[in-house]
Short mmCIF file of C-alpha atoms in Angstrom, two decimals:
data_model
loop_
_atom_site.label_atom_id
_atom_site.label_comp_id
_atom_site.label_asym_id
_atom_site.label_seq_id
_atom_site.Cartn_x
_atom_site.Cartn_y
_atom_site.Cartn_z
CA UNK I 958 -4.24 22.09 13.37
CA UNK I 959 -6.08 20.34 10.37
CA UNK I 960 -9.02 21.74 8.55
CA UNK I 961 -12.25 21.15 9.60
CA UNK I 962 -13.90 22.41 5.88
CA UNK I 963 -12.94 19.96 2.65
CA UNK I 964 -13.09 19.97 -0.55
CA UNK I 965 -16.21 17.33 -1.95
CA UNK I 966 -14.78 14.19 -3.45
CA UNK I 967 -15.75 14.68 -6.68
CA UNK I 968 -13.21 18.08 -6.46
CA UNK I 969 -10.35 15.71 -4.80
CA UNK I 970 -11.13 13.00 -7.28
CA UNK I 971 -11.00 15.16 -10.41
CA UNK I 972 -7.70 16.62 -8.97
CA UNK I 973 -6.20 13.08 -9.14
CA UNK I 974 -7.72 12.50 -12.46
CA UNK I 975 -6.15 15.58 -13.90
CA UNK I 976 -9.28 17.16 -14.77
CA UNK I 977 -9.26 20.58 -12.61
CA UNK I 978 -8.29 23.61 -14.55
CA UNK I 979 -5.18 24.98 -13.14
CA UNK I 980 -7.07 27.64 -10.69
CA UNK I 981 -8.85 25.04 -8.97
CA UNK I 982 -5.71 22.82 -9.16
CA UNK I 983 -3.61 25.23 -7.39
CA UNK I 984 -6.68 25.29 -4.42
CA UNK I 985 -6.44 21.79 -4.25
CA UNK I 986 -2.98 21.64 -4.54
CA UNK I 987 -2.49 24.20 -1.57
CA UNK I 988 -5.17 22.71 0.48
CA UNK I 989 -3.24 18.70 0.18
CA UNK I 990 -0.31 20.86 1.79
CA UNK I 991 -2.48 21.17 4.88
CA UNK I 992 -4.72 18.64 4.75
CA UNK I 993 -3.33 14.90 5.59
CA UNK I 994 -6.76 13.62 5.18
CA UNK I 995 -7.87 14.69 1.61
CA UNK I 996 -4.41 13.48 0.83
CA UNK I 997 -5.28 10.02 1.69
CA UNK I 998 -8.72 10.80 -0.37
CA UNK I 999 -6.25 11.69 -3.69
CA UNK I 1000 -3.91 8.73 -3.15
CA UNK I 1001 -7.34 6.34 -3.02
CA UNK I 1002 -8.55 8.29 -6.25
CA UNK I 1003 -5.13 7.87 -8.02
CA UNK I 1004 -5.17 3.74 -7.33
CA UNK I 1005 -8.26 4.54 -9.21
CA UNK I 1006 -6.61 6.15 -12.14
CA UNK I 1007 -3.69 3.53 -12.30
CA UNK I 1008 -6.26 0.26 -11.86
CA UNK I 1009 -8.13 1.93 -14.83
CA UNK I 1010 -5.20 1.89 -16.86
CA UNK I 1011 -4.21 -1.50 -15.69
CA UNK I 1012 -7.38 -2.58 -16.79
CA UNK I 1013 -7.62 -0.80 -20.62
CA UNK I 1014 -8.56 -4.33 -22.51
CA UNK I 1015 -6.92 -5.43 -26.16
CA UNK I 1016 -10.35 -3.86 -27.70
CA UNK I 1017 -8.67 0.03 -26.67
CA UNK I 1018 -5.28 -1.19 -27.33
CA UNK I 1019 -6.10 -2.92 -30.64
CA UNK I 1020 -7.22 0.66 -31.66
CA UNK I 1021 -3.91 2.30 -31.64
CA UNK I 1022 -1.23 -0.56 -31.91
CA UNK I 1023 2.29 0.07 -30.45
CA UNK I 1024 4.28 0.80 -33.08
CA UNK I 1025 6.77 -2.49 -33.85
CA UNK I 1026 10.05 -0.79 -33.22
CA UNK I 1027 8.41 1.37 -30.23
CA UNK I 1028 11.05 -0.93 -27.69
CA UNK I 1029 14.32 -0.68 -29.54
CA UNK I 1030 13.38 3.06 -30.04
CA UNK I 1031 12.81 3.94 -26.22
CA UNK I 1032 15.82 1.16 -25.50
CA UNK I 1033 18.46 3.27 -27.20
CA UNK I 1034 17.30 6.42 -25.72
CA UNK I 1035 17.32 5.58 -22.05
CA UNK I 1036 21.04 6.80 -21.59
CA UNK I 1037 20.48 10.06 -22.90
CA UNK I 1038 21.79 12.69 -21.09
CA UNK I 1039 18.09 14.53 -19.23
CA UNK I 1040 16.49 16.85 -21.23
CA UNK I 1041 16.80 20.72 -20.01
CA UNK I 1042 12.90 21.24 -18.67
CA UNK I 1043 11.49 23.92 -21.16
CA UNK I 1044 10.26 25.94 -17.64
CA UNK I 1045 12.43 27.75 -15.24
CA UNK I 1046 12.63 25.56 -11.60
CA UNK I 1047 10.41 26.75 -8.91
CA UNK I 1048 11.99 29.35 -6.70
CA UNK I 1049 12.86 27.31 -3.63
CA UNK I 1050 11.35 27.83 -0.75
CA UNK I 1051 12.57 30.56 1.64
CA UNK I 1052 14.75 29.38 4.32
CA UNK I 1053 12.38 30.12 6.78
CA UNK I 1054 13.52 30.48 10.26
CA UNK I 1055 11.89 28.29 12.74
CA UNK I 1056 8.12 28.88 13.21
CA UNK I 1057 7.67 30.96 10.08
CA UNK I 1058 6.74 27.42 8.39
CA UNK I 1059 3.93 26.75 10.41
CA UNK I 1060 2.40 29.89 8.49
CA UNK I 1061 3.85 29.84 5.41
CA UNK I 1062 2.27 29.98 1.98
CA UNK I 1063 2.12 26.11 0.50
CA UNK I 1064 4.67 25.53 -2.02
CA UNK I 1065 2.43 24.98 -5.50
CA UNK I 1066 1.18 29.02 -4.37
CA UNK I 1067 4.57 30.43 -3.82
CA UNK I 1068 5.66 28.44 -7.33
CA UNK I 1069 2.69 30.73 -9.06
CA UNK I 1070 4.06 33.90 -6.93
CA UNK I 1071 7.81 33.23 -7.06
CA UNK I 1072 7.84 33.73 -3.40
CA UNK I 1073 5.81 34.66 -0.39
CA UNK I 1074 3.17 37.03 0.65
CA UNK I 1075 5.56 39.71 0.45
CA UNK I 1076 5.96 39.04 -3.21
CA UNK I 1077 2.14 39.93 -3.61
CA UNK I 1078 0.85 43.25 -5.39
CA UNK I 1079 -2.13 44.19 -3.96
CA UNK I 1080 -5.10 45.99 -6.16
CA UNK I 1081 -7.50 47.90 -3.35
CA UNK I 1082 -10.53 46.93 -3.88
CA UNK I 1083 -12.55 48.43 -1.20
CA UNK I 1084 -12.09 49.27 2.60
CA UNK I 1085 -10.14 46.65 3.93
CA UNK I 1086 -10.54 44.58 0.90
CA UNK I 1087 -7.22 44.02 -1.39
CA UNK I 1088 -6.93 42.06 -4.08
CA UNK I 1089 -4.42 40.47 -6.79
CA UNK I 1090 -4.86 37.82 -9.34
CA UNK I 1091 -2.68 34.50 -8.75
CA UNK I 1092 -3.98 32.28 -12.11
CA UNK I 1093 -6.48 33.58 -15.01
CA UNK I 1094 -7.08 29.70 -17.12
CA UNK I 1095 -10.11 31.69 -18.72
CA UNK I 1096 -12.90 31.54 -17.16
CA UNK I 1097 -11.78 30.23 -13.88
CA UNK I 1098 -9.79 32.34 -12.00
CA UNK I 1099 -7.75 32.29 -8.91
CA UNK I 1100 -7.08 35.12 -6.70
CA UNK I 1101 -5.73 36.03 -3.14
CA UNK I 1102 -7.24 38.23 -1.17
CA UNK I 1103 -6.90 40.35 1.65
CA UNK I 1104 -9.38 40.97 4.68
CA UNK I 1105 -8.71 43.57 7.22
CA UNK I 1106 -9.84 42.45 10.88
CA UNK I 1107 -13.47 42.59 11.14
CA UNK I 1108 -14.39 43.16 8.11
CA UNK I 1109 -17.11 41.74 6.48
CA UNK I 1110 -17.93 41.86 2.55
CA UNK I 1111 -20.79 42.63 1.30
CA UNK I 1112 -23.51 40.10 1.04
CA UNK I 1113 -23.17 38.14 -2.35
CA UNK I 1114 -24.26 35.41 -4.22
CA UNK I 1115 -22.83 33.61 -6.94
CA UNK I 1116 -23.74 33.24 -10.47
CA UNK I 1117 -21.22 30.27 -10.86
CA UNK I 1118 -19.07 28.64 -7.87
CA UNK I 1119 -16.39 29.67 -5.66
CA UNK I 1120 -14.21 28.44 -3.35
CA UNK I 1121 -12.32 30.09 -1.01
CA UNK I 1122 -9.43 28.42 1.04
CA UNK I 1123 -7.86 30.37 3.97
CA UNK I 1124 -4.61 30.55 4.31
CA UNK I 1125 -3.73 33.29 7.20
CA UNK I 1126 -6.18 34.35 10.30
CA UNK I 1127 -10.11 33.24 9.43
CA UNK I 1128 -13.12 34.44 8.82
CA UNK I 1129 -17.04 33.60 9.70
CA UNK I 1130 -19.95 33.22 7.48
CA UNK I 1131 -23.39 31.09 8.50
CA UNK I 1132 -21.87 27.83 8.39
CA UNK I 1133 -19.46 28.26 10.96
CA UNK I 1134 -15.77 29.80 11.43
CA UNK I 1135 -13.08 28.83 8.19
CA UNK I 1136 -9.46 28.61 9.92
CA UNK I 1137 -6.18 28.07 8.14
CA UNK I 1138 -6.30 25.03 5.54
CA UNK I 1139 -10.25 25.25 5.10
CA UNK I 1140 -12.11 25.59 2.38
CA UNK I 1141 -14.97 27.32 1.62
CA UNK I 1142 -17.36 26.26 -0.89
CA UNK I 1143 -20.62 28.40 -2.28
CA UNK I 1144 -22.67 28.24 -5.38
CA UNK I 1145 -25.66 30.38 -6.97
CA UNK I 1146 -27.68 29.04 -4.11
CA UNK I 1147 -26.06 30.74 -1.12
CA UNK I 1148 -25.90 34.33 0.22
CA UNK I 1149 -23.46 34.54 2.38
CA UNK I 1150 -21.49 37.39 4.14
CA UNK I 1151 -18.34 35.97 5.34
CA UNK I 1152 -16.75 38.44 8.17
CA UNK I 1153 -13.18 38.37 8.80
CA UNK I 1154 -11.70 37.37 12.18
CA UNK I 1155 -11.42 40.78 14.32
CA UNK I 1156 -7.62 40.30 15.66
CA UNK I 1157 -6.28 40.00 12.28
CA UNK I 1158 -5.75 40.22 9.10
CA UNK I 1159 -7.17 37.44 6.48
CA UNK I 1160 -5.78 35.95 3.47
CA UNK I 1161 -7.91 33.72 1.08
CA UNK I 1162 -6.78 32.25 -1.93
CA UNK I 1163 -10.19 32.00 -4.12
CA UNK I 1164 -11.34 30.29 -7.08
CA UNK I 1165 -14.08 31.96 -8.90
CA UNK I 1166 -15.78 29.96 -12.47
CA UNK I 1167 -18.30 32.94 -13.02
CA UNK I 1168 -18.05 36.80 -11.89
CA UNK I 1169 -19.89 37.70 -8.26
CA UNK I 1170 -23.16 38.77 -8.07
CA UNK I 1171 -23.12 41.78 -4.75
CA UNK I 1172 -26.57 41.47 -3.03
CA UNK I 1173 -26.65 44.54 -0.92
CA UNK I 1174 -26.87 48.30 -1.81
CA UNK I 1175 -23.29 49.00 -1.27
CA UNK I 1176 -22.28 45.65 -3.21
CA UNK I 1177 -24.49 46.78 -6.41
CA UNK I 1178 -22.49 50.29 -5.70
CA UNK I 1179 -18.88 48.59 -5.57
CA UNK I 1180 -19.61 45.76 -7.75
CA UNK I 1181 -18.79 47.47 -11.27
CA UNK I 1182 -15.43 48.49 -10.05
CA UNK I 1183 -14.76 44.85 -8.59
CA UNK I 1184 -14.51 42.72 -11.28
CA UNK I 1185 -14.78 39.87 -8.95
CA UNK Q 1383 20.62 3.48 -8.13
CA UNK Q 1384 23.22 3.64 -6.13
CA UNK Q 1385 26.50 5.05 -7.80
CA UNK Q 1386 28.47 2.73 -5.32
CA UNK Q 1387 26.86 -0.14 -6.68
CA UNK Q 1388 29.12 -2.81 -7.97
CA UNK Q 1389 28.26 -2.77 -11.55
CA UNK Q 1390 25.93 -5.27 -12.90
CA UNK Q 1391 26.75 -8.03 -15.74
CA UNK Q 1392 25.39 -6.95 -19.04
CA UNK Q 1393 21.45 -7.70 -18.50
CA UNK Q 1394 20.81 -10.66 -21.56
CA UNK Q 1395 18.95 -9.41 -24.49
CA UNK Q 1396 15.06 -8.40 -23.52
CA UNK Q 1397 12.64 -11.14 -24.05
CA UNK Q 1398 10.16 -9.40 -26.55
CA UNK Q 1399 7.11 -8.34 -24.72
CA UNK Q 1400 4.72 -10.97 -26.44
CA UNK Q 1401 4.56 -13.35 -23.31
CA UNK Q 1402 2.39 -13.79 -20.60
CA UNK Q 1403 1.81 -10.47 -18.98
CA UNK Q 1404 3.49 -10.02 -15.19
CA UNK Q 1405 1.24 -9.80 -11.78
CA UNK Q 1406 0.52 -6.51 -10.54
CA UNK Q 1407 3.05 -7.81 -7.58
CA UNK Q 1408 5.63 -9.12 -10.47
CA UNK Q 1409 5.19 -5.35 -12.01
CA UNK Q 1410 6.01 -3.67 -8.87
CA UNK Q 1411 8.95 -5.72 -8.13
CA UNK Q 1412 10.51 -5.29 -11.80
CA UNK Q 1413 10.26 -1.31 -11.23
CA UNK Q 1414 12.01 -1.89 -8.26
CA UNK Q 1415 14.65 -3.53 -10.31
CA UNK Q 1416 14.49 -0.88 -12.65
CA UNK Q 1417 15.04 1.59 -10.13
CA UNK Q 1418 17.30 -0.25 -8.20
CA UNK Q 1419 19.48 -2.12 -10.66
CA UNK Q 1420 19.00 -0.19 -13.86
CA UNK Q 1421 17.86 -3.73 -15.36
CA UNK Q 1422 16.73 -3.61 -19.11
CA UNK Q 1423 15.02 -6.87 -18.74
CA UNK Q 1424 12.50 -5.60 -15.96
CA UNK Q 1425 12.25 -2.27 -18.21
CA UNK Q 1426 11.21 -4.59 -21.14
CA UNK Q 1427 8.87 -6.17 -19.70
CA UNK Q 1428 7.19 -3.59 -18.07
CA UNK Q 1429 7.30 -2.15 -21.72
CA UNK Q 1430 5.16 -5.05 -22.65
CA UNK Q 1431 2.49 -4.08 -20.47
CA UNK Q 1432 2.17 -0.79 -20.20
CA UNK Q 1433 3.17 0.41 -23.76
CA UNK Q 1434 0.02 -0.43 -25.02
CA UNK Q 1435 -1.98 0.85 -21.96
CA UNK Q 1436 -0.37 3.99 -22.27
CA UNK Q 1437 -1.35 5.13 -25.73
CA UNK Q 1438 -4.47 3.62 -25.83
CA UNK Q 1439 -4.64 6.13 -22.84
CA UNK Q 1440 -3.28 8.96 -24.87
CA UNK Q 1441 -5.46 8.23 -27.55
CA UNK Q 1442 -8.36 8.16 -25.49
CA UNK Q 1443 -7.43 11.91 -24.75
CA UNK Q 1444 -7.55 12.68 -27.91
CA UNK Q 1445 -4.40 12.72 -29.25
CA UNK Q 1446 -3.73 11.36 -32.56
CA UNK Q 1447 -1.85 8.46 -33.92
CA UNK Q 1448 1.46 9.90 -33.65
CA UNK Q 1449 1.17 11.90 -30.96
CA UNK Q 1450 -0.20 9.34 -28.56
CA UNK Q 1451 2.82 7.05 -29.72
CA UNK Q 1452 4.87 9.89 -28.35
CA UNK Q 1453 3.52 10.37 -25.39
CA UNK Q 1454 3.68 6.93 -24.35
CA UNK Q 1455 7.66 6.51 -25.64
CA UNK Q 1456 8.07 9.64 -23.27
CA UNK Q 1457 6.07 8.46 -20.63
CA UNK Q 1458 7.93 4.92 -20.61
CA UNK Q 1459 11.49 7.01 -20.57
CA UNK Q 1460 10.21 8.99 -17.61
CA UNK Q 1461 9.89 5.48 -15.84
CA UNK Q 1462 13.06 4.68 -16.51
CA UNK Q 1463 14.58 7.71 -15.33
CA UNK Q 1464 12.58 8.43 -12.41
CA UNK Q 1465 11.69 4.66 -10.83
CA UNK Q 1466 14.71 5.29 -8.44
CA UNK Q 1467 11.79 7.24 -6.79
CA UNK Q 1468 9.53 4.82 -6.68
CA UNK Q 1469 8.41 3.39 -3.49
CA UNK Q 1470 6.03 -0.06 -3.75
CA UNK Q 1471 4.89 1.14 -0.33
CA UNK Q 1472 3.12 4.24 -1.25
CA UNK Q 1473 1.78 3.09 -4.32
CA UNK Q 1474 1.67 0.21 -6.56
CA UNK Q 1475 3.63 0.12 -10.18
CA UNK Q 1476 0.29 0.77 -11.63
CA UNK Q 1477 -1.14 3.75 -9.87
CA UNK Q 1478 3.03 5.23 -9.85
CA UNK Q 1479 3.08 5.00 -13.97
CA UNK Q 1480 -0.68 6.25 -13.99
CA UNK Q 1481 0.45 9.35 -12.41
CA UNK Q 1482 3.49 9.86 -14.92
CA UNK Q 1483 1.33 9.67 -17.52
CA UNK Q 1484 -1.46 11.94 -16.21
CA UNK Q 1485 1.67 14.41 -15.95
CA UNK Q 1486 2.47 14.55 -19.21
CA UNK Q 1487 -0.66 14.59 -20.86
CA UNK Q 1488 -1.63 17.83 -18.74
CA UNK Q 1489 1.65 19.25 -19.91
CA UNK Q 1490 1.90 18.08 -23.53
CA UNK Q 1491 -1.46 18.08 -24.47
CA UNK Q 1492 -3.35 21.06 -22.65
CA UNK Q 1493 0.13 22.89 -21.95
CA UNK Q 1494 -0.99 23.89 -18.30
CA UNK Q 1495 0.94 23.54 -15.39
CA UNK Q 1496 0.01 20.69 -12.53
CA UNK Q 1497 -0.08 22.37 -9.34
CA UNK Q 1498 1.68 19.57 -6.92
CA UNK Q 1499 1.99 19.73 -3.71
CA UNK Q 1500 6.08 19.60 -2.32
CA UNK Q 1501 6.98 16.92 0.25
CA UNK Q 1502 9.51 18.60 1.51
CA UNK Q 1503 7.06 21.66 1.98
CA UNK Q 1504 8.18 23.41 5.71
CA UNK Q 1505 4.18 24.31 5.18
CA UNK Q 1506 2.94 20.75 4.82
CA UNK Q 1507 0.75 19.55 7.77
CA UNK Q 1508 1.98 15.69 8.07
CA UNK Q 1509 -0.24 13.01 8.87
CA UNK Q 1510 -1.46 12.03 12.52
CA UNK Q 1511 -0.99 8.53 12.21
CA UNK Q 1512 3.11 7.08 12.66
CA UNK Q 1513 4.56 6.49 9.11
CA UNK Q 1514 6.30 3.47 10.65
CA UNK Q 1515 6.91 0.92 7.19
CA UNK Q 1516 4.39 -1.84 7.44
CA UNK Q 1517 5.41 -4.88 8.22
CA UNK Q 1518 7.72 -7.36 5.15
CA UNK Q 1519 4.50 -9.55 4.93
CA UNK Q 1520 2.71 -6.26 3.79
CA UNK Q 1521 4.88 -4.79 1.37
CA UNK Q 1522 2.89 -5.85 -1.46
CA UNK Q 1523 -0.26 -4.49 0.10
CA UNK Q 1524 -0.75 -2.14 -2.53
CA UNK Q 1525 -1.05 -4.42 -5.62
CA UNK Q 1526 -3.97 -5.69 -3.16
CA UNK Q 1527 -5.48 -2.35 -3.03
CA UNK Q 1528 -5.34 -2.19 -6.53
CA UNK Q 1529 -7.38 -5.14 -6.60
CA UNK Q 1530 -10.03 -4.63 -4.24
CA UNK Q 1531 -10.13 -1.00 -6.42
CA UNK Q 1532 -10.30 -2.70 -9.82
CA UNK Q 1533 -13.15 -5.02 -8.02
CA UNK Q 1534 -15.32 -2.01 -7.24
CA UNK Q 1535 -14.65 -0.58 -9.98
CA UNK Q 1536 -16.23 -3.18 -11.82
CA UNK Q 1537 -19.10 -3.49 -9.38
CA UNK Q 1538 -19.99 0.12 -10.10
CA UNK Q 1539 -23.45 0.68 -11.71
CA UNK Q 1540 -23.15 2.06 -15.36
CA UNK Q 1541 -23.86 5.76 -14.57
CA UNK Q 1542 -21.55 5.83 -12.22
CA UNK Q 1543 -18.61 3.73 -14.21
CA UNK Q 1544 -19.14 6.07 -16.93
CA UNK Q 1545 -18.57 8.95 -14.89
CA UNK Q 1546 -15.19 7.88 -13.53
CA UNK Q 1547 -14.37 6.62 -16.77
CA UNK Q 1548 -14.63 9.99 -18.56
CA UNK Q 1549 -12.75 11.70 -15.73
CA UNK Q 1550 -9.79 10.03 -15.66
CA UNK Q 1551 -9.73 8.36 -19.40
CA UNK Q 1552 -10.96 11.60 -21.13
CA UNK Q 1553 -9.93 14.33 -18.65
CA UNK Q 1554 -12.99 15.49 -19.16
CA UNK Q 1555 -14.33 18.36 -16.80
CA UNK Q 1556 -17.32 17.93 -15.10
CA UNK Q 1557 -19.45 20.54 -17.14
CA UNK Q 1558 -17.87 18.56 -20.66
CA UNK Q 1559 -19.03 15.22 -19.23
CA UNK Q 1560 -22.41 16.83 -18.17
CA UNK Q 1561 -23.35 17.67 -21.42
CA UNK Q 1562 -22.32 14.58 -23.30
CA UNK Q 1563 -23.84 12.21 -20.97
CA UNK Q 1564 -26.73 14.74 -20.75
CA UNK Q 1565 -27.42 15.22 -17.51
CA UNK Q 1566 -27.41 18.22 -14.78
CA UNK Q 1567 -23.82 19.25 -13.40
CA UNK Q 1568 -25.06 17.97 -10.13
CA UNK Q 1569 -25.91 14.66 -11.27
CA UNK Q 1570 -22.11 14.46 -12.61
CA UNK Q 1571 -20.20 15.36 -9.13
CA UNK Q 1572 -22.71 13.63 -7.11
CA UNK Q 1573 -22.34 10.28 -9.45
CA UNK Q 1574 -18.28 10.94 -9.14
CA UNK Q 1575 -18.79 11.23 -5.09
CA UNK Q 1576 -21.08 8.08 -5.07
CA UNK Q 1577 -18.19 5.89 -7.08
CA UNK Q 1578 -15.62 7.51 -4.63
CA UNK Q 1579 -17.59 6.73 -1.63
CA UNK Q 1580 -17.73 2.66 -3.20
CA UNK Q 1581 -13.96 3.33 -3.79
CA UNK Q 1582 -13.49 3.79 -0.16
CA UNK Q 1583 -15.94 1.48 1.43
CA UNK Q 1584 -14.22 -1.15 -0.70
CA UNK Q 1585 -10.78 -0.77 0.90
CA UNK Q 1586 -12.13 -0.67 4.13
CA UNK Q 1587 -8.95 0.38 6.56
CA UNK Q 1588 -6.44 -0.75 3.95
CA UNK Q 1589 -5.65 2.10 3.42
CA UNK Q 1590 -5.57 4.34 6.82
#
């Protein structure tokens, strides 16, 4: 099944620009894994990126000239034996057996975990709501969380953005039901309370650029100890 | 390359890079032969075009003089080692070598990590449509792409041109590109969604 909820196009066209901090990269990242349309929408962005530096004109080359033995220099390296990359390989990904794929974790999120869900340490956070951080670039941040069925968070609003991409089982909020390979996307403007599918568990993978603001009594009451 | 190859004769000595500079189709085809054949001459050439493009890129990210000289000899060795991979009908030598070098400037200069998504994912939801290869007399289609792009591009009104520019020249993000064009945050993804939108109206179904 493909999502239904995208990223905007400014988000997909940053991505291919290389702009995103590395949170939001990895949301992107995962969501491309199940998302065969917002691929197309980063392969149109990168033609983009590679017809703007087609088109860089002598005036920004004349700026920083090629240095004149640049050629002979690159020439005499090209049979170099391949450097050693400076980071380990990504774990591979578990030979699943059949069927397990289809619910897997997207490869650039088990890279970050060095493995699957069962890799995860959760933080409890409240009833039925787990936590653990996957990326920390600052002040973005990107963490998976963990929903028991039917539960529903507190209402919240948000002083910066968030999205929220699901990856396992779904949830509701007023705009409709997220499935796997959505994506959620709030800002300061909405209040939402997003309520977790009842016959199962959910797993988000969220990208936060500013802590969570919890609207209701019990969210002002658990919101010290969140540090959402 | 193909180990089983029968090996080439010794390519002549490059032409230096001074000449007139090769089609977007003629670039394509000399990464394939670069890819394919290992041939200098093609990887010269290409040299001649893209060298320059490529740290006037760097540059424009900041880097300095010799850092952005760097960058570009590295990016311009990655082509050589990796064009085996490179496949004229999924992108065009342009957008393939743009990529590379977005790559390494992520790594080199901010020292992050580029989340990519795996091919070969067992999670990756594949496309609807058949992936059947288009037909011979479309195999350069996407040096036309690249075109009709670099036509809207140009077409774009100032605001939004500037936008795009800063994006994916400057890397800037969209709160740094707010500020220095001095306008709200909105006004910066909207103006990036507009050009996007004009991206995509301008290829029409070329591309789906």
């Amino acid at each position: 099944m493909s999502a239904a909820f995208h990223p905007s196009d400014d988000l997909l066209a940053s991505y291919a620009a290389g702009s995103l901090d590395e949170a939001t990269g990895l949301l992107i990242a995962s969501h491309l894994t199940l998302c065969p349309a917002c691929r197309d929408t980063v392969d149109r962005a990168e033609v983009v990126g590679g017809a703007l530096l087609d088109s860089l004109v002598p005036d920004d080359t004349a700026m920083a000239p090629v240095s004149a033995d640049a050629l002979a220099r690159v020439l005499s390296r090209l049979d170099d034996p391949l450097p050693v990359p400076h980071r380990a390989p990504p774990p591979s990904a578990p030979q699943a057996q059949a069927g397990a794929a289809a619910e897997g974790l997207p490869a650039p999120l088990r890279q970050y975990l060095g493995g699957g869900l069962d890799t995860v340490r959760w933080t409890r956070l409240a009833r039925g709501l787990e936590q653990s951080l996957v990326v920390d670039s600052g002040r973005v941040r990107a963490r998976l969380y963990r929903i028991a069925p039917g539960v529903t968070i507190p209402d919240h609003t948000h002083h910066g953005s968030e999205l929220t991409l699901v990856l396992h089982g779904g949830f509701s909020d007023l705009n409709g039901h997220y499935g796997r390979g959505d994506v959620a996307s709030a800002d300061s403007t909405v209040s939402h309370r997003p309520s977790a599918d009842p016959d199962g568990p959910c797993i988000c993978l969220a990208v936060t650029d500013a802590p969570l603001r919890l609207n209701g009594w019990v969210g002002r009451l658990i919101s010290p100890f969140l540090n959402l | 390359m193909t180990l089983s190859s029968p090996p080439t004769p010794e390519p002549p000595t490059p032409e230096p890079p001074t000449g007139a500079a090769p089609e977007a189709e003629a670039r394509s085809a000399l990464l394939l032969r670069v890819g394919r054949d290992r041939d200098r001459n093609a990887f010269a050439l290409l040299f001649g075009h893209y060298a320059p493009r490529l740290k006037a890129f760097m540059r424009k990210m900041g880097a300095d003089d010799a850092v952005a000289e760097d960058l570009m000899q590295e990016a311009m060795l990655t082509v050589w080692r990796r064009a085996d991979s490179f496949d004229p009908q999924k992108a065009s030598a342009g957008t393939w070598i743009y990529t590379i070098a977005r790559n390494l400037r992520i790594d080199r200069i901010r020292r992050e990590r580029r989340p990519e998504l795996d091919p070969d994912d067992p999670a990756l939801i594949p496309a609807l449509v058949s992936e059947a290869p288009p037909p011979a007399d479309e195999r350069l289609h996407r040096e036309r792409v690249d075109d009709r792009v670099r036509a809207a591009l140009k077409d774009l009104p100032p605001e939004q041109a500037a936008v795009v520019a800063l994006s994916f020249y400057e890397d800037a993000p969209h709160a740094d590109i707010a500020a220095r064009l001095g306008v709200p945050l909105g006004t910066v993804k909207s103006r990036l969604r507009l050009a996007m939108k004009r991206v995509r109206e301008s290829l029409g179904d070329c591309l789906s």
